[in-house]
Every structure is written in structure tokens, then in C-alpha cells.
GROMACS .gro file of C-alpha atoms in nm:
model
  379
    1MET     CA    1 -12.871   4.114   2.117
    2ARG     CA    2 -13.086   4.439   2.141
    3ARG     CA    3 -13.259   4.313   1.779
    4THR     CA    4 -13.300   3.946   1.941
    5LEU     CA    5 -13.478   4.139   2.246
    6SER     CA    6 -13.701   4.342   2.021
    7LEU     CA    7 -13.793   4.048   1.811
    8LEU     CA    8 -13.906   3.830   2.134
    9ILE     CA    9 -14.125   4.155   2.244
   10GLY     CA   10 -14.279   4.175   1.897
   11LEU     CA   11 -14.353   3.796   1.941
   12LEU     CA   12 -14.528   3.859   2.282
   13ALA     CA   13 -14.718   4.137   2.172
   14ALA     CA   14 -14.840   3.973   1.842
   15THR     CA   15 -14.898   3.614   1.935
   16SER     CA   16 -15.135   3.540   2.244
   17ALA     CA   17 -15.136   3.156   2.082
   18LEU     CA   18 -14.943   3.007   1.805
   19PRO     CA   19 -15.066   2.722   1.577
   20TYR     CA   20 -14.821   2.417   1.553
   21THR     CA   21 -14.842   2.411   1.175
   22GLY     CA   22 -14.790   2.687   0.903
   23ALA     CA   23 -14.987   2.679   0.581
   24ARG     CA   24 -14.786   2.521   0.321
   25ALA     CA   25 -14.688   2.654  -0.029
   26ASP     CA   26 -14.558   2.548  -0.351
   27ASP     CA   27 -14.256   2.786  -0.300
   28ALA     CA   28 -14.233   2.748   0.083
   29LEU     CA   29 -13.882   2.636   0.259
   30SER     CA   30 -14.040   2.364   0.494
   31PHE     CA   31 -13.907   2.303   0.863
   32PRO     CA   32 -14.080   1.986   0.984
   33VAL     CA   33 -14.072   1.963   1.360
   34LEU     CA   34 -14.074   1.592   1.423
   35VAL     CA   35 -14.051   1.530   1.789
   36PRO     CA   36 -14.211   1.280   2.054
   37LEU     CA   37 -14.529   1.429   2.211
   38THR     CA   38 -14.633   1.120   2.368
   39GLY     CA   39 -14.469   0.829   2.546
   40PHE     CA   40 -14.203   0.864   2.849
   41LEU     CA   41 -14.058   1.169   2.666
   42SER     CA   42 -14.368   1.357   2.626
   43LEU     CA   43 -14.284   1.623   2.850
   44GLU     CA   44 -13.936   1.701   2.698
   45GLY     CA   45 -14.049   1.655   2.337
   46THR     CA   46 -14.318   1.908   2.395
   47SER     CA   47 -14.088   2.174   2.539
   48GLN     CA   48 -13.875   2.071   2.193
   49ARG     CA   49 -14.187   2.125   1.970
   50ASN     CA   50 -14.272   2.469   2.160
   51GLY     CA   51 -13.926   2.585   2.131
   52ALA     CA   52 -13.905   2.523   1.718
   53VAL     CA   53 -14.231   2.668   1.677
   54LEU     CA   54 -14.167   3.012   1.850
   55ALA     CA   55 -13.859   3.026   1.656
   56LEU     CA   56 -14.025   2.992   1.331
   57LYS     CA   57 -14.244   3.223   1.380
   58GLN     CA   58 -13.945   3.487   1.289
   59THR     CA   59 -14.022   3.444   0.924
   60PRO     CA   60 -13.753   3.635   0.736
   61ALA     CA   61 -13.869   3.881   0.491
   62GLY     CA   62 -13.968   3.767   0.133
   63ILE     CA   63 -13.959   3.410   0.275
   64ALA     CA   64 -14.237   3.159   0.273
   65ILE     CA   65 -14.194   2.943   0.588
   66ALA     CA   66 -14.372   2.601   0.626
   67SER     CA   67 -14.356   2.404   0.938
   68GLU     CA   68 -14.548   2.086   1.014
   69VAL     CA   69 -14.527   1.929   1.362
   70VAL     CA   70 -14.533   1.538   1.371
   71ASP     CA   71 -14.531   1.354   1.674
   72THR     CA   72 -14.274   1.050   1.625
   73GLY     CA   73 -14.388   0.884   1.998
   74THR     CA   74 -14.104   0.673   2.102
   75SER     CA   75 -14.056   0.437   1.845
   76PRO     CA   76 -13.738   0.442   1.616
   77GLU     CA   77 -13.943   0.357   1.303
   78ALA     CA   78 -14.195   0.617   1.388
   79ALA     CA   79 -13.923   0.889   1.353
   80VAL     CA   80 -13.766   0.719   0.999
   81THR     CA   81 -14.128   0.718   0.862
   82ALA     CA   82 -14.197   1.086   0.960
   83LEU     CA   83 -13.865   1.180   0.792
   84GLU     CA   84 -13.931   1.004   0.497
   85ARG     CA   85 -14.251   1.181   0.450
   86ALA     CA   86 -14.149   1.531   0.551
   87ALA     CA   87 -13.885   1.489   0.282
   88GLY     CA   88 -14.150   1.464  -0.001
   89GLY     CA   89 -14.341   1.745   0.143
   90GLY     CA   90 -14.195   2.048  -0.040
   91THR     CA   91 -13.837   2.195  -0.036
   92VAL     CA   92 -13.683   2.117   0.318
   93GLY     CA   93 -13.449   2.340   0.452
   94ALA     CA   94 -13.379   2.150   0.792
   95VAL     CA   95 -13.546   1.950   1.036
   96ALA     CA   96 -13.616   2.001   1.399
   97ALA     CA   97 -13.548   1.645   1.507
   98SER     CA   98 -13.618   1.426   1.776
   99MET     CA   99 -13.440   1.463   2.118
  100LEU     CA  100 -13.488   1.106   2.170
  101GLY     CA  101 -13.145   0.933   2.116
  102THR     CA  102 -13.264   0.590   1.952
  103GLN     CA  103 -13.476   0.793   1.711
  104MET     CA  104 -13.191   1.012   1.640
  105LEU     CA  105 -12.959   0.707   1.558
  106ALA     CA  106 -13.215   0.586   1.309
  107MET     CA  107 -13.239   0.883   1.138
  108LEU     CA  108 -12.918   1.007   1.065
  109PRO     CA  109 -12.833   0.759   0.784
  110LEU     CA  110 -13.155   0.826   0.590
  111ALA     CA  111 -13.084   1.236   0.703
  112GLN     CA  112 -12.722   1.150   0.517
  113GLU     CA  113 -12.900   0.999   0.215
  114LEU     CA  114 -13.155   1.275   0.193
  115LYS     CA  115 -12.888   1.533   0.252
  116LEU     CA  116 -13.124   1.682   0.528
  117PRO     CA  117 -12.987   1.882   0.849
  118LEU     CA  118 -13.122   1.747   1.130
  119VAL     CA  119 -13.125   2.003   1.446
  120THR     CA  120 -13.172   1.857   1.774
  121VAL     CA  121 -13.148   1.894   2.132
  122SER     CA  122 -13.076   1.516   2.225
  123GLY     CA  123 -12.819   1.467   2.478
  124THR     CA  124 -12.710   1.103   2.353
  125ALA     CA  125 -12.341   1.136   2.313
  126SER     CA  126 -12.312   0.888   2.033
  127ILE     CA  127 -12.536   1.078   1.744
  128THR     CA  128 -12.222   1.335   1.691
  129GLU     CA  129 -12.015   1.012   1.691
  130GLN     CA  130 -12.132   0.860   1.367
  131GLY     CA  131 -11.928   1.084   1.137
  132ASN     CA  132 -12.234   1.225   1.012
  133PRO     CA  133 -12.219   1.600   0.880
  134TRP     CA  134 -12.579   1.647   0.879
  135VAL     CA  135 -12.668   1.639   1.253
  136PHE     CA  136 -12.636   1.952   1.468
  137ARG     CA  137 -12.692   1.940   1.812
  138PHE     CA  138 -12.780   2.251   2.014
  139PHE     CA  139 -12.805   2.126   2.382
  140PRO     CA  140 -12.471   2.024   2.544
  141GLY     CA  141 -12.395   1.639   2.511
  142ASP     CA  142 -12.321   1.398   2.765
  143ALA     CA  143 -11.927   1.480   2.756
  144VAL     CA  144 -12.014   1.817   2.889
  145THR     CA  145 -12.284   1.784   3.082
  146LYS     CA  146 -12.203   1.474   3.237
  147SER     CA  147 -11.853   1.661   3.357
  148ALA     CA  148 -12.013   1.919   3.482
  149HIS     CA  149 -12.227   1.689   3.689
  150ALA     CA  150 -11.971   1.502   3.849
  151ARG     CA  151 -11.743   1.831   3.898
  152TYR     CA  152 -12.002   1.988   4.111
  153VAL     CA  153 -12.087   1.654   4.296
  154VAL     CA  154 -11.701   1.611   4.375
  155GLU     CA  155 -11.556   1.956   4.370
  156GLU     CA  156 -11.837   2.175   4.513
  157LEU     CA  157 -12.011   1.931   4.742
  158GLY     CA  158 -11.683   1.765   4.845
  159LYS     CA  159 -11.895   1.426   4.790
  160ARG     CA  160 -11.690   1.103   4.693
  161ARG     CA  161 -11.922   0.787   4.749
  162PRO     CA  162 -12.180   0.869   4.477
  163ALA     CA  163 -12.473   0.620   4.399
  164VAL     CA  164 -12.601   0.609   4.060
  165ILE     CA  165 -12.916   0.564   3.916
  166TYR     CA  166 -12.976   0.591   3.551
  167GLN     CA  167 -13.224   0.488   3.287
  168THR     CA  168 -13.184   0.194   3.072
  169THR     CA  169 -13.272   0.392   2.733
  170ALA     CA  170 -12.997   0.509   2.485
  171TYR     CA  171 -13.000   0.865   2.664
  172GLY     CA  172 -12.933   0.678   3.025
  173GLN     CA  173 -12.667   0.443   2.875
  174SER     CA  174 -12.459   0.728   2.740
  175GLY     CA  175 -12.516   0.941   3.066
  176LYS     CA  176 -12.358   0.642   3.246
  177THR     CA  177 -12.067   0.600   3.075
  178HIS     CA  178 -11.990   0.991   3.025
  179LEU     CA  179 -12.062   0.986   3.441
  180ASP     CA  180 -11.844   0.686   3.510
  181ALA     CA  181 -11.562   0.859   3.313
  182ALA     CA  182 -11.628   1.188   3.473
  183PHE     CA  183 -11.580   1.046   3.824
  184LYS     CA  184 -11.296   0.847   3.719
  185ALA     CA  185 -11.090   1.143   3.612
  186LEU     CA  186 -11.219   1.290   3.929
  187GLY     CA  187 -11.046   0.971   4.149
  188VAL     CA  188 -11.396   0.860   4.262
  189ALA     CA  189 -11.584   0.547   4.194
  190PRO     CA  190 -11.934   0.524   4.276
  191VAL     CA  191 -12.049   0.273   4.537
  192PHE     CA  192 -12.373   0.190   4.346
  193GLU     CA  193 -12.500   0.204   3.998
  194GLU     CA  194 -12.829   0.043   3.861
  195GLY     CA  195 -13.041   0.143   3.552
  196VAL     CA  196 -13.424   0.145   3.578
  197ASP     CA  197 -13.689   0.135   3.279
  198PRO     CA  198 -13.859   0.425   3.216
  199ALA     CA  199 -14.194   0.232   3.245
  200ALA     CA  200 -14.123   0.166   3.607
  201LYS     CA  201 -14.399   0.246   3.846
  202ASP     CA  202 -14.225   0.200   4.163
  203LEU     CA  203 -13.851   0.318   4.231
  204LEU     CA  204 -13.862   0.274   4.612
  205PRO     CA  205 -13.675  -0.070   4.532
  206VAL     CA  206 -13.377   0.054   4.367
  207LEU     CA  207 -13.344   0.372   4.607
  208THR     CA  208 -13.352   0.091   4.903
  209LYS     CA  209 -13.055  -0.057   4.750
  210ALA     CA  210 -12.863   0.237   4.657
  211LEU     CA  211 -12.901   0.386   5.022
  212ALA     CA  212 -12.781   0.026   5.141
  213ALA     CA  213 -12.437   0.130   4.943
  214LYS     CA  214 -12.423   0.379   5.211
  215PRO     CA  215 -12.331   0.701   4.938
  216ASP     CA  216 -12.299   1.030   5.028
  217VAL     CA  217 -12.496   1.182   4.724
  218LEU     CA  218 -12.754   1.034   4.508
  219VAL     CA  219 -12.685   1.097   4.127
  220LEU     CA  220 -12.989   1.069   3.882
  221HIS     CA  221 -12.988   1.052   3.502
  222LEU     CA  222 -13.323   0.980   3.439
  223HIS     CA  223 -13.602   1.120   3.202
  224SER     CA  224 -13.868   1.331   3.374
  225GLY     CA  225 -14.134   1.117   3.510
  226PRO     CA  226 -13.898   0.863   3.675
  227THR     CA  227 -13.692   1.160   3.824
  228ALA     CA  228 -13.972   1.306   3.995
  229LEU     CA  229 -14.126   0.974   4.117
  230LEU     CA  230 -13.800   0.884   4.269
  231LEU     CA  231 -13.755   1.225   4.424
  232LYS     CA  232 -14.122   1.210   4.564
  233GLN     CA  233 -14.035   0.847   4.725
  234ALA     CA  234 -13.706   0.992   4.839
  235ALA     CA  235 -13.884   1.262   5.044
  236SER     CA  236 -14.149   1.044   5.168
  237SER     CA  237 -13.892   0.827   5.282
  238GLY     CA  238 -13.714   1.089   5.481
  239VAL     CA  239 -13.369   1.069   5.290
  240THR     CA  240 -13.167   1.319   5.373
  241VAL     CA  241 -12.861   1.216   5.144
  242PRO     CA  242 -12.818   1.521   4.861
  243ILE     CA  243 -12.924   1.442   4.534
  244VAL     CA  244 -12.804   1.598   4.202
  245ALA     CA  245 -13.015   1.510   3.889
  246GLY     CA  246 -12.976   1.521   3.521
  247SER     CA  247 -13.121   1.780   3.307
  248ALA     CA  248 -13.490   1.647   3.313
  249MET     CA  249 -13.506   1.780   3.675
  250HIS     CA  250 -13.461   2.159   3.568
  251GLN     CA  251 -13.799   2.122   3.370
  252PRO     CA  252 -14.074   2.334   3.510
  253SER     CA  253 -14.302   2.047   3.391
  254THR     CA  254 -14.077   1.807   3.601
  255ALA     CA  255 -14.058   2.033   3.909
  256ALA     CA  256 -14.472   2.066   3.892
  257LEU     CA  257 -14.489   1.694   3.960
  258LEU     CA  258 -14.357   1.770   4.309
  259GLU     CA  259 -14.429   1.998   4.606
  260PRO     CA  260 -14.155   2.251   4.650
  261ALA     CA  261 -14.059   2.079   4.993
  262GLU     CA  262 -13.988   1.757   4.774
  263LEU     CA  263 -13.737   1.951   4.639
  264LYS     CA  264 -13.545   2.093   4.888
  265GLY     CA  265 -13.171   2.032   4.849
  266VAL     CA  266 -13.209   1.886   4.523
  267CYS     CA  267 -12.976   2.025   4.244
  268ALA     CA  268 -12.954   1.924   3.847
  269GLU     CA  269 -12.739   2.001   3.563
  270THR     CA  270 -12.855   2.162   3.209
  271ALA     CA  271 -12.782   2.397   2.956
  272ALA     CA  272 -13.002   2.689   3.082
  273SER     CA  273 -13.285   2.759   3.282
  274PRO     CA  274 -13.492   3.041   3.114
  275VAL     CA  275 -13.719   3.064   3.463
  276SER     CA  276 -13.442   3.157   3.692
  277GLY     CA  277 -13.369   3.449   3.472
  278GLY     CA  278 -13.031   3.587   3.389
  279SER     CA  279 -13.075   3.825   3.100
  280PRO     CA  280 -13.322   4.102   2.975
  281GLU     CA  281 -13.342   3.858   2.640
  282VAL     CA  282 -13.409   3.529   2.810
  283GLU     CA  283 -13.677   3.734   3.015
  284ALA     CA  284 -13.835   3.815   2.721
  285PHE     CA  285 -13.815   3.472   2.568
  286THR     CA  286 -13.955   3.323   2.882
  287ASP     CA  287 -14.274   3.579   2.860
  288ALA     CA  288 -14.322   3.528   2.490
  289TYR     CA  289 -14.301   3.142   2.557
  290ARG     CA  290 -14.560   3.165   2.854
  291ALA     CA  291 -14.773   3.383   2.623
  292ALA     CA  292 -14.750   3.146   2.360
  293PHE     CA  293 -14.829   2.836   2.533
  294GLY     CA  294 -14.947   2.891   2.872
  295LYS     CA  295 -14.658   2.727   3.034
  296GLU     CA  296 -14.303   2.773   3.147
  297PRO     CA  297 -14.002   2.713   2.927
  298ASP     CA  298 -13.707   2.502   2.985
  299ALA     CA  299 -13.367   2.436   2.837
  300PHE     CA  300 -13.487   2.194   2.563
  301ALA     CA  301 -13.736   2.462   2.464
  302LEU     CA  302 -13.470   2.751   2.449
  303GLY     CA  303 -13.167   2.526   2.302
  304GLN     CA  304 -13.425   2.428   2.014
  305TYR     CA  305 -13.537   2.758   2.000
  306ASP     CA  306 -13.175   2.910   1.952
  307GLY     CA  307 -13.099   2.596   1.705
  308MET     CA  308 -13.409   2.716   1.452
  309THR     CA  309 -13.302   3.075   1.520
  310MET     CA  310 -12.950   3.019   1.361
  311VAL     CA  311 -13.114   2.834   1.099
  312LEU     CA  312 -13.311   3.105   1.008
  313GLU     CA  313 -13.024   3.310   1.031
  314ALA     CA  314 -12.889   3.131   0.740
  315VAL     CA  315 -13.146   3.180   0.515
  316LYS     CA  316 -13.154   3.553   0.588
  317ALA     CA  317 -12.815   3.528   0.483
  318GLY     CA  318 -12.892   3.385   0.135
  319ALA     CA  319 -12.903   3.024   0.214
  320ARG     CA  320 -13.192   2.886   0.033
  321SER     CA  321 -13.098   2.478   0.018
  322PRO     CA  322 -13.030   2.224   0.260
  323ASP     CA  323 -12.692   2.216   0.195
  324ALA     CA  324 -12.621   2.568   0.239
  325ILE     CA  325 -12.801   2.545   0.557
  326ARG     CA  326 -12.570   2.274   0.633
  327LYS     CA  327 -12.266   2.450   0.575
  328ALA     CA  328 -12.369   2.783   0.738
  329LEU     CA  329 -12.438   2.577   1.069
  330ALA     CA  330 -12.094   2.382   1.007
  331ALA     CA  331 -11.865   2.678   0.965
  332GLY     CA  332 -12.098   2.966   1.163
  333SER     CA  333 -12.107   3.095   1.527
  334PHE     CA  334 -12.413   3.199   1.690
  335LYS     CA  335 -12.486   3.424   1.949
  336GLY     CA  336 -12.809   3.269   2.110
  337LEU     CA  337 -12.995   3.301   2.436
  338ALA     CA  338 -12.843   3.017   2.615
  339MET     CA  339 -12.484   3.058   2.485
  340THR     CA  340 -12.297   3.101   2.195
  341TYR     CA  341 -12.289   2.815   1.941
  342ARG     CA  342 -12.003   2.659   1.719
  343SER     CA  343 -11.986   2.326   1.584
  344ASP     CA  344 -11.691   2.153   1.687
  345GLY     CA  345 -11.647   1.960   1.386
  346LYS     CA  346 -11.872   1.678   1.487
  347GLY     CA  347 -12.191   1.897   1.507
  348ASN     CA  348 -12.168   1.972   1.878
  349MET     CA  349 -12.328   2.327   1.895
  350ALA     CA  350 -12.343   2.366   2.250
  351HIS     CA  351 -12.032   2.400   2.486
  352SER     CA  352 -12.181   2.499   2.821
  353ALA     CA  353 -12.371   2.364   3.129
  354VAL     CA  354 -12.500   2.479   3.440
  355ILE     CA  355 -12.603   2.371   3.792
  356VAL     CA  356 -12.922   2.467   3.916
  357CYS     CA  357 -13.040   2.390   4.256
  358TYR     CA  358 -13.395   2.427   4.479
  359ASP     CA  359 -13.437   2.561   4.802
  360GLY     CA  360 -13.760   2.400   4.915
  361THR     CA  361 -13.956   2.713   4.905
  362SER     CA  362 -14.027   2.746   4.541
  363ARG     CA  363 -14.034   2.506   4.203
  364VAL     CA  364 -13.812   2.800   4.039
  365PRO     CA  365 -13.428   2.699   4.073
  366ALA     CA  366 -13.114   2.915   4.137
  367LEU     CA  367 -12.834   2.899   3.882
  368VAL     CA  368 -12.525   2.827   4.137
  369LYS     CA  369 -12.237   2.706   3.885
  370ARG     CA  370 -12.151   2.743   3.536
  371TYR     CA  371 -11.900   2.556   3.345
  372ASP     CA  372 -11.778   2.583   3.001
  373ASP     CA  373 -11.595   2.356   2.751
  374PRO     CA  374 -11.328   2.296   2.664
  375THR     CA  375 -11.141   2.309   3.012
  376LEU     CA  376 -11.505   2.306   3.186
  377ALA     CA  377 -11.333   2.577   3.392
  378ALA     CA  378 -11.589   2.679   3.623
  379LYS     CA  379 -11.698   3.057   3.639
   0.00000   0.00000   0.00000
């Protein structure tokens, strides 16, 4: 970890602003970054891009690294087109691939055909359930995060009447499925469940219906914008029921859309919270990220950073082809900044989740609970 800290400090000292593309060369090993930078997932996608870009600045000695960033928007077709084009642009070692579940599902068959590793932070559970050996997820999937989400609600808060509001996207449907299973395992049944479109401009109607069911907690599984909108409307309506949100809430860019007082008592599940600190290495990463991008990092940035750093470690160890990199990711273990990563045989690399909570005086949450797979025993 000292070496990791030194690398990050070096990045911070040498870089005040990082370009988003690298110079291409015929002998370069290319690592395209294909992520959503516009549309309803732009905040999350921008964090993912930044984490990948920061990691790819750690060029292995003697190896030319090229990296092109492409905005995939929110269309599955756009993601597939981006992957096709990237594959024709030199020797591709691995792809930092979209965190949007529908785009990942669309890219998977092509990645298998092209034999290209996809390194992602998508939480959609089904992307690692397709029997595809070319996908590697560096963010805990819904089987992990939703178990932690439900356990915190029931075991720590003592709540047994959750109202669940989720997104109608693949991400939202996946989260709902795993929340239902997690609550059932705890002997709890939601008193209300409803999906909302990410384009919805008013969430007060669904909030009103949820409260009419007399829940003792609101459980959210929404993207960044809808999460902020619902919390703002809940605060303005004087809602006092505790709220435990999904990972979009931990993002500093989501918290920035709200006043600290509107966050009071709100908690969220996520993989990590770099702005909350926790170690000198994480703090060095946070400083380097701020210097490079002028904003705060989140778990999506850190997960993609860790994922691409593991890829580069494989390159440093001699991997010079997509298949060699795939084998290194599938068989290796890597002590990253957020956690230690190791594949479960399906490409799920991340097996821990944390709960963060806001006290109403700051937009920086406190880490309050950690859960580790496979037993998710609390630490």
C-alpha cells in the first residue's frame, strides 16, 4: 500500500488537469473508456470516466498506453457501436465499460465475440449471470449491496415496514428483485413498492402514496437525479420517516444538489466513500482526484480506478493481450483502495459494502457500518 500511496502522491504533484484522451500509437496498448456522459446517468458516468482516466495515468514503464473516451449516452445501440469502433482502433487490452446495465447487457455478446475484457462498475446483477467470461465488475453487485441495504434497515434501525421506491430501468429492476429477496430472508415484507421513470419531474405523487401505506422507513433504489429530487420533496413536505437510499446517494455530486439540512438522517449503501476518508491511501486518491478534476470522488470513481489499476498491474506483470489480461483478472487477487478484489468465477470482483449516513450539518457522510461477503457478517 505504500507503493500505491507514493503513486497517488506522484499523480497529485505532477498533474493539475488530466486530458481525457491519450496520444495513439501503432504499438500502443489501448484501453478505451466507453461510459455514459450525457443523459440520466451522466453524473455516475462522469465519475466512472474520471476514475478510469486517473488510473490510466499510471503508465507501466516501457509500455505505451492509449486511451480514448467515448460518450455512450443511454442507448444500448450507442454502446455497442462504441465498442465496435474501439475494437478497430489498435490493440485493445481491456475496456472501461459503461455502468448502465442495459448497455452492458448489449455489449456482452460483442465483447465475447471480440474477446475483449469489459471492466465495469455496473451494479445490475444480471451482467455476471450470462456465463460470459469477459466481464469483470469492480463494484459490489446487487446481491451484495441490497443484502447490506436490507440488513441495515432491519437489524440496525429495527424497521419492519419498508416502503420501496425504485427506478424502472434495468438497474432499478435488479435492485428491487434483490431487495425483495433480502427482506424476505429477514422475515420482512414491504408495505409499498412502486417503480418510477428516471425522467419523472415530480416524485411527490409516489412519495404521497408510499407514506399512505404507513411505512416506518423509506427504501430508495434510484439514480442520482431522482434520488435528490425525492429527498428534496420529502424534506419540503416535512417527512420524518427515516430514509435509506441506494448507492447514488453517496455521490458528492448527488449531495451537492441538496442542502445539508435536507440530508439529515438520510443513509445509503455503497461500496466506499472516498470523501469520508479511512486511510492515507484513500485520502491521497481523493486529493489526486480533486486536483485532476476539480470535484469530489465517489465509489464509482474509486471502483473504476481500482479496476483499471488491476488491469495495469497485469500488464506490468507481462500480460500483453486481451486474453492474458482476462486470465489475470479471473485468477488473481488485488488489494485495491476500496477493498480486496477477487473473482467469484463469474466476474464479480467486489464483495463488500458499507452504509454511510448524513448528520444534517455537512454533505460529507460518515461511515457507520461495513458488510463483507459471503456471509455479509457486520464488522
